[in-house]
Amino acid sequence: MKLSHNTASLALWKVWKRFRPCQSWPILPIPFLALVFWIGLRTSVGPSRVIPRALFHLRANVDNSTWEKLGDVVGRVYNLPPLYGIEKRPHLVSKCGKYPALVDLSFSNVYWQVFHSSDGTFYLYSAFFDNRTLTRPGPSVRILGMADRIKPAVRTHCQLWYEGQGTPVVAKVVEYRHLVIGASDNKRKGTLQSYLLQCVIPESHRQRVPQSVSLVEGRCDRSTNNLRVVHNPLPEGEKSNFAVCVKGMDFDEDISLRMVEWFELLFLLGADKVFVYDLGIHPNISKILKHYESKGKVDVRSLTLPGEQPTARGLVRRYLQSQDFQQAAK
């Protein structure tokens, strides 16, 4: 049943006359406005169920975009093997150890993978293939990381993972090279030390580059780390002159103009590329780095401090300034 406009107006007027003499003004508008709304629904649209149905079927403005692809997530943590970016990897049987799943990896402060040994903890940052002709005793995989020991004595091994092989090629770690110049400045028990580990690739695989490497104690232990092995060979016949590697930058002040001068001087002196590690820098410096990175002259990597060291912007610089080895380096 649908009321006409005249009928509705008459009904509204009768209700108004009935309630006006006996109701105070503050109470009257509530039933009156409710009645006006009800009459409006019945007279202006048609069937009474049209608008209520629309009201109860409202759709929220929800973001229905899909999740970020796994490959993009893995790509941001640049020491992870690209194999982790594949949703369905082929299952390969292993006779020694097991290729660690992505969820089995142990991380510290985003960019460091953790290896707990029987004598100390290692924080692993990156790995690369070294087949330089002067490298002794032969082609090797080198792992850059830190350990809470001044002179690690634990015997460790590298599990080298090759494409299409489920069983790793195992190589012993032959060297823990301490990277701090003037090591006496930082010889305190429990203080993290920088090391470059070397694993010599067995003769049977020296012509192949492993996809990744895991650091373990026993030869066939299950690993909690798996680093992508970096190998960027130059085209045959070409050789770069030299590159410059800068320690982690944590500048709060804007020194972008000085950075431009320094970069241009390095390139005039023949540097092919500058590798920069960002611990937390001024936004204007970031713009300068992105400019040179777009030209292929600078490689920028985000960096954090491993372990229990601070990572919050503003705390890192104060922490590093408080360390004896940082003061000695200035």
Short mmCIF file of C-alpha atoms in Angstrom, two decimals:
data_model
loop_
_atom_site.label_atom_id
_atom_site.label_comp_id
_atom_site.label_asym_id
_atom_site.label_seq_id
_atom_site.Cartn_x
_atom_site.Cartn_y
_atom_site.Cartn_z
CA MET A 1 0.00 0.00 0.00
CA LYS A 2 1.42 3.38 -0.98
CA LEU A 3 0.31 6.69 0.58
CA SER A 4 -0.20 9.77 -1.60
CA HIS A 5 1.45 13.06 -0.75
CA ASN A 6 -1.89 14.61 0.40
CA THR A 7 -2.74 11.68 2.63
CA ALA A 8 0.72 11.69 4.12
CA SER A 9 0.56 15.42 4.84
CA LEU A 10 -2.84 15.07 6.49
CA ALA A 11 -1.63 12.22 8.69
CA LEU A 12 1.43 14.23 9.66
CA TRP A 13 -0.72 17.25 10.59
CA LYS A 14 -3.03 15.12 12.79
CA VAL A 15 -0.06 13.72 14.67
CA TRP A 16 1.38 17.20 15.14
CA LYS A 17 -1.90 18.59 16.54
CA ARG A 18 -2.26 15.62 18.87
CA PHE A 19 1.17 15.86 20.43
CA ARG A 20 1.75 19.65 20.47
CA PRO A 21 -0.51 20.60 23.43
CA CYS A 22 0.81 17.97 25.83
CA GLN A 23 4.45 17.45 24.91
CA SER A 24 7.31 19.78 25.78
CA TRP A 25 9.42 21.00 22.89
CA PRO A 26 12.71 19.16 23.81
CA ILE A 27 10.95 15.75 23.72
CA LEU A 28 8.68 16.33 20.72
CA PRO A 29 11.26 16.32 17.84
CA ILE A 30 12.32 12.70 18.42
CA PRO A 31 9.01 10.97 17.49
CA PHE A 32 8.19 13.72 15.04
CA LEU A 33 11.41 13.36 13.04
CA ALA A 34 11.11 9.58 13.13
CA LEU A 35 7.62 9.87 11.65
CA VAL A 36 8.82 12.26 8.95
CA PHE A 37 11.56 9.83 7.98
CA TRP A 38 9.11 6.91 7.83
CA ILE A 39 6.63 8.84 5.68
CA GLY A 40 9.42 9.98 3.38
CA LEU A 41 10.47 6.41 2.78
CA ARG A 42 6.93 5.36 1.90
CA THR A 43 6.00 8.27 -0.33
CA SER A 44 9.10 9.24 -2.28
CA VAL A 45 10.49 5.89 -3.40
CA GLY A 46 7.65 3.45 -3.69
CA PRO A 47 7.72 0.01 -2.08
CA SER A 48 8.76 0.31 1.55
CA ARG A 49 11.37 -2.38 1.31
CA VAL A 50 13.53 -0.72 -1.40
CA ILE A 51 15.54 1.77 0.70
CA PRO A 52 15.87 -0.44 3.82
CA ARG A 53 17.22 -3.22 1.63
CA ALA A 54 19.74 -0.81 0.09
CA LEU A 55 20.76 0.39 3.54
CA PHE A 56 21.45 -3.14 4.74
CA HIS A 57 23.46 -4.04 1.63
CA LEU A 58 26.05 -1.28 1.68
CA ARG A 59 29.54 -2.30 0.55
CA ALA A 60 32.60 -1.05 2.36
CA ASN A 61 35.38 0.50 0.30
CA VAL A 62 37.86 -2.34 0.96
CA ASP A 63 41.28 -2.64 -0.67
CA ASN A 64 41.02 -5.92 -2.57
CA SER A 65 44.50 -5.78 -4.06
CA THR A 66 46.50 -9.00 -3.90
CA TRP A 67 49.46 -9.59 -1.60
CA GLU A 68 52.95 -8.67 -2.69
CA LYS A 69 54.58 -11.38 -4.75
CA LEU A 70 57.02 -13.64 -2.94
CA GLY A 71 59.77 -12.89 -5.44
CA ASP A 72 59.58 -9.15 -4.66
CA VAL A 73 59.78 -9.80 -0.93
CA VAL A 74 62.80 -12.07 -1.33
CA GLY A 75 64.46 -9.55 -3.64
CA ARG A 76 64.47 -6.87 -0.94
CA VAL A 77 66.52 -9.09 1.37
CA TYR A 78 69.36 -9.24 -1.09
CA ASN A 79 71.38 -12.01 0.58
CA LEU A 80 68.57 -14.54 0.06
CA PRO A 81 68.90 -16.95 -2.89
CA PRO A 82 66.41 -16.15 -5.70
CA LEU A 83 65.23 -19.75 -5.43
CA TYR A 84 63.17 -18.72 -2.41
CA GLY A 85 61.13 -16.45 -4.67
CA ILE A 86 59.66 -19.45 -6.51
CA GLU A 87 56.33 -20.50 -5.03
CA LYS A 88 56.71 -24.21 -5.88
CA ARG A 89 60.30 -25.37 -5.90
CA PRO A 90 61.19 -28.88 -7.12
CA HIS A 91 61.88 -31.33 -4.30
CA LEU A 92 65.40 -32.74 -4.45
CA VAL A 93 66.51 -35.62 -2.24
CA SER A 94 69.60 -34.96 -0.12
CA LYS A 95 71.98 -37.52 1.32
CA CYS A 96 73.69 -34.99 3.56
CA GLY A 97 71.97 -32.12 5.31
CA LYS A 98 68.83 -30.52 3.97
CA TYR A 99 68.24 -27.42 1.92
CA PRO A 100 66.83 -25.00 4.52
CA ALA A 101 63.31 -23.76 3.97
CA LEU A 102 62.68 -20.03 4.06
CA VAL A 103 60.83 -20.35 7.38
CA ASP A 104 63.77 -22.27 8.88
CA LEU A 105 66.21 -19.39 8.45
CA SER A 106 67.22 -17.42 11.52
CA PHE A 107 67.44 -13.63 11.03
CA SER A 108 68.82 -10.76 13.05
CA ASN A 109 67.83 -7.18 12.24
CA VAL A 110 66.57 -7.93 8.71
CA TYR A 111 69.85 -8.38 6.84
CA TRP A 112 71.86 -10.79 9.02
CA GLN A 113 71.45 -14.56 9.07
CA VAL A 114 72.38 -16.30 12.31
CA PHE A 115 74.50 -19.39 12.94
CA HIS A 116 74.81 -20.61 16.54
CA SER A 117 77.90 -22.80 16.95
CA SER A 118 79.18 -24.69 19.98
CA ASP A 119 81.64 -21.83 20.54
CA GLY A 120 80.08 -18.52 19.64
CA THR A 121 77.43 -16.98 17.42
CA PHE A 122 77.99 -15.85 13.83
CA TYR A 123 75.97 -13.16 12.04
CA LEU A 124 76.30 -13.61 8.28
CA TYR A 125 75.75 -10.73 5.86
CA SER A 126 76.77 -11.83 2.36
CA ALA A 127 78.72 -14.37 0.32
CA PHE A 128 80.50 -14.23 -3.03
CA PHE A 129 82.38 -16.44 -5.45
CA ASP A 130 86.09 -15.65 -5.76
CA ASN A 131 87.92 -17.20 -8.71
CA ARG A 132 90.68 -14.64 -9.15
CA THR A 133 93.81 -16.16 -10.60
CA LEU A 134 95.92 -15.11 -7.63
CA THR A 135 93.51 -16.56 -5.10
CA ARG A 136 95.13 -19.30 -3.09
CA PRO A 137 94.61 -22.19 -2.71
CA GLY A 138 91.99 -21.95 -5.47
CA PRO A 139 88.45 -20.82 -6.28
CA SER A 140 86.58 -20.15 -3.06
CA VAL A 141 83.37 -18.93 -1.55
CA ARG A 142 83.93 -16.10 0.91
CA ILE A 143 81.41 -15.20 3.59
CA LEU A 144 81.29 -11.76 5.19
CA GLY A 145 79.98 -11.65 8.73
CA MET A 146 80.56 -11.01 12.39
CA ALA A 147 81.16 -13.27 15.40
CA ASP A 148 81.19 -12.72 19.15
CA ARG A 149 84.66 -14.25 19.41
CA ILE A 150 88.03 -12.56 18.98
CA LYS A 151 89.65 -15.66 17.49
CA PRO A 152 87.03 -18.25 16.52
CA ALA A 153 88.38 -21.73 17.20
CA VAL A 154 85.31 -23.74 16.25
CA ARG A 155 85.63 -25.93 13.15
CA THR A 156 82.94 -25.08 10.62
CA HIS A 157 81.96 -26.13 7.11
CA CYS A 158 80.29 -24.62 4.07
CA GLN A 159 77.43 -26.48 2.48
CA LEU A 160 77.54 -25.38 -1.15
CA TRP A 161 74.19 -25.68 -2.91
CA TYR A 162 74.26 -26.12 -6.70
CA GLU A 163 71.43 -25.96 -9.19
CA GLY A 164 69.72 -29.31 -9.68
CA GLN A 165 71.50 -30.97 -6.74
CA GLY A 166 69.74 -31.87 -3.51
CA THR A 167 72.90 -32.93 -1.73
CA PRO A 168 75.33 -30.09 -0.94
CA VAL A 169 79.02 -30.07 -1.73
CA VAL A 170 80.77 -29.68 1.62
CA ALA A 171 83.95 -27.64 2.07
CA LYS A 172 85.83 -26.85 5.26
CA VAL A 173 86.28 -23.24 6.40
CA VAL A 174 90.02 -22.71 6.05
CA GLU A 175 90.29 -19.14 7.34
CA TYR A 176 88.65 -16.60 9.64
CA ARG A 177 90.22 -13.37 8.46
CA HIS A 178 89.82 -10.57 10.99
CA LEU A 179 88.86 -7.36 9.16
CA VAL A 180 89.44 -4.76 11.87
CA ILE A 181 92.70 -2.84 11.45
CA GLY A 182 94.34 -2.41 14.83
CA ALA A 183 92.45 -5.30 16.38
CA SER A 184 93.65 -4.42 19.87
CA ASP A 185 91.23 -1.46 19.85
CA ASN A 186 88.26 -3.80 20.05
CA LYS A 187 89.42 -6.83 22.02
CA ARG A 188 86.68 -7.12 24.57
CA LYS A 189 84.96 -10.35 25.42
CA GLY A 190 81.59 -10.65 23.73
CA THR A 191 82.15 -7.72 21.35
CA LEU A 192 81.21 -8.56 17.77
CA GLN A 193 84.19 -8.86 15.42
CA SER A 194 84.17 -8.58 11.61
CA TYR A 195 85.43 -11.62 9.70
CA LEU A 196 85.81 -12.88 6.17
CA LEU A 197 85.44 -16.66 6.04
CA GLN A 198 86.93 -18.69 3.20
CA CYS A 199 85.76 -22.06 1.91
CA VAL A 200 87.82 -23.60 -0.89
CA ILE A 201 85.63 -25.27 -3.50
CA PRO A 202 86.50 -28.96 -4.07
CA GLU A 203 88.32 -29.84 -7.29
CA SER A 204 85.23 -31.55 -8.74
CA HIS A 205 83.19 -28.33 -8.71
CA ARG A 206 85.73 -25.56 -9.28
CA GLN A 207 84.30 -24.70 -12.67
CA ARG A 208 80.80 -24.19 -11.31
CA VAL A 209 79.36 -21.36 -9.24
CA PRO A 210 77.13 -22.44 -6.33
CA GLN A 211 73.76 -20.79 -5.99
CA SER A 212 74.00 -20.42 -2.23
CA VAL A 213 76.01 -21.42 0.81
CA SER A 214 75.11 -22.44 4.37
CA LEU A 215 77.50 -22.29 7.31
CA VAL A 216 77.29 -25.28 9.64
CA GLU A 217 79.45 -26.97 12.25
CA GLY A 218 79.04 -30.63 11.33
CA ARG A 219 79.31 -31.55 7.67
CA CYS A 220 75.70 -32.68 7.37
CA ASP A 221 74.04 -30.51 10.02
CA ARG A 222 70.72 -28.86 9.25
CA SER A 223 71.37 -25.19 8.65
CA THR A 224 69.57 -22.07 9.85
CA ASN A 225 71.22 -19.85 7.23
CA ASN A 226 71.48 -19.79 3.46
CA LEU A 227 73.27 -16.96 1.67
CA ARG A 228 73.06 -16.17 -2.02
CA VAL A 229 76.48 -16.50 -3.61
CA VAL A 230 77.14 -13.32 -5.58
CA HIS A 231 78.97 -13.69 -8.88
CA ASN A 232 78.90 -10.82 -11.37
CA PRO A 233 81.44 -11.70 -14.07
CA LEU A 234 82.47 -9.00 -16.49
CA PRO A 235 82.16 -9.60 -20.22
CA GLU A 236 85.10 -11.53 -21.60
CA GLY A 237 88.05 -9.27 -22.33
CA GLU A 238 86.86 -6.44 -20.10
CA LYS A 239 88.32 -5.52 -16.75
CA SER A 240 87.34 -2.72 -14.42
CA ASN A 241 90.00 -0.54 -12.85
CA PHE A 242 88.90 -0.30 -9.25
CA ALA A 243 85.93 0.26 -6.99
CA VAL A 244 85.52 2.06 -3.69
CA CYS A 245 83.72 0.45 -0.76
CA VAL A 246 82.45 2.77 1.98
CA LYS A 247 81.67 1.67 5.53
CA GLY A 248 78.10 2.06 6.78
CA MET A 249 77.07 5.72 6.65
CA ASP A 250 75.06 7.22 9.51
CA PHE A 251 75.12 10.97 8.83
CA ASP A 252 72.37 12.98 10.52
CA GLU A 253 73.49 16.27 8.97
CA ASP A 254 73.07 17.27 5.34
CA ILE A 255 76.45 16.81 3.64
CA SER A 256 75.00 16.18 0.19
CA LEU A 257 77.18 18.83 -1.52
CA ARG A 258 80.32 17.33 -0.04
CA MET A 259 79.15 13.89 -1.18
CA VAL A 260 78.81 15.18 -4.76
CA GLU A 261 82.33 16.62 -4.66
CA TRP A 262 83.72 13.38 -3.27
CA PHE A 263 81.96 11.17 -5.83
CA GLU A 264 83.08 13.33 -8.75
CA LEU A 265 86.68 13.25 -7.49
CA LEU A 266 86.60 9.45 -7.23
CA PHE A 267 85.30 9.13 -10.78
CA LEU A 268 87.96 11.55 -12.07
CA LEU A 269 90.59 9.38 -10.40
CA GLY A 270 89.29 6.37 -12.30
CA ALA A 271 86.89 4.64 -9.92
CA ASP A 272 84.30 2.59 -11.80
CA LYS A 273 81.84 2.22 -8.96
CA VAL A 274 81.26 3.17 -5.35
CA PHE A 275 79.57 0.76 -2.96
CA VAL A 276 77.65 2.52 -0.19
CA TYR A 277 75.94 1.07 2.89
CA ASP A 278 73.10 3.05 4.44
CA LEU A 279 72.77 2.90 8.23
CA GLY A 280 70.56 6.01 8.35
CA ILE A 281 71.34 9.17 6.40
CA HIS A 282 69.82 12.59 5.67
CA PRO A 283 67.04 12.60 3.00
CA ASN A 284 69.07 14.92 0.75
CA ILE A 285 71.97 12.45 0.76
CA SER A 286 69.52 9.72 -0.25
CA LYS A 287 68.51 11.79 -3.28
CA ILE A 288 72.17 12.16 -4.30
CA LEU A 289 72.74 8.43 -3.96
CA LYS A 290 69.66 7.61 -6.05
CA HIS A 291 70.88 9.96 -8.79
CA TYR A 292 74.27 8.27 -9.07
CA GLU A 293 72.69 4.84 -8.69
CA SER A 294 70.46 5.53 -11.71
CA LYS A 295 73.64 6.22 -13.71
CA GLY A 296 75.19 2.93 -12.62
CA LYS A 297 77.98 4.66 -10.73
CA VAL A 298 76.89 3.87 -7.17
CA ASP A 299 75.51 0.74 -5.53
CA VAL A 300 73.47 1.46 -2.36
CA ARG A 301 72.55 -1.20 0.18
CA SER A 302 70.53 -0.80 3.34
CA LEU A 303 72.36 -1.95 6.44
CA THR A 304 71.66 -2.59 10.11
CA LEU A 305 73.79 -3.60 13.05
CA PRO A 306 73.49 -7.30 13.93
CA GLY A 307 72.63 -8.96 17.21
CA GLU A 308 71.46 -6.88 20.15
CA GLN A 309 72.95 -3.65 18.82
CA PRO A 310 70.48 -0.78 18.21
CA THR A 311 68.86 -0.23 14.84
CA ALA A 312 66.65 2.81 15.51
CA ARG A 313 67.63 5.95 13.62
CA GLY A 314 69.39 8.35 15.97
CA LEU A 315 70.59 5.62 18.30
CA VAL A 316 72.99 3.93 15.88
CA ARG A 317 75.31 6.92 15.60
CA ARG A 318 75.46 7.46 19.35
CA TYR A 319 76.14 3.79 19.88
CA LEU A 320 78.97 3.68 17.34
CA GLN A 321 80.52 6.81 18.78
CA SER A 322 80.61 5.15 22.19
CA GLN A 323 82.64 2.19 20.93
CA ASP A 324 86.40 2.31 21.45
CA PHE A 325 87.26 0.98 18.02
CA GLN A 326 85.20 3.71 16.37
CA GLN A 327 86.99 6.40 18.34
CA ALA A 328 90.35 4.88 17.44
CA ALA A 329 89.49 4.90 13.74
CA LYS A 330 88.88 8.67 13.67
#
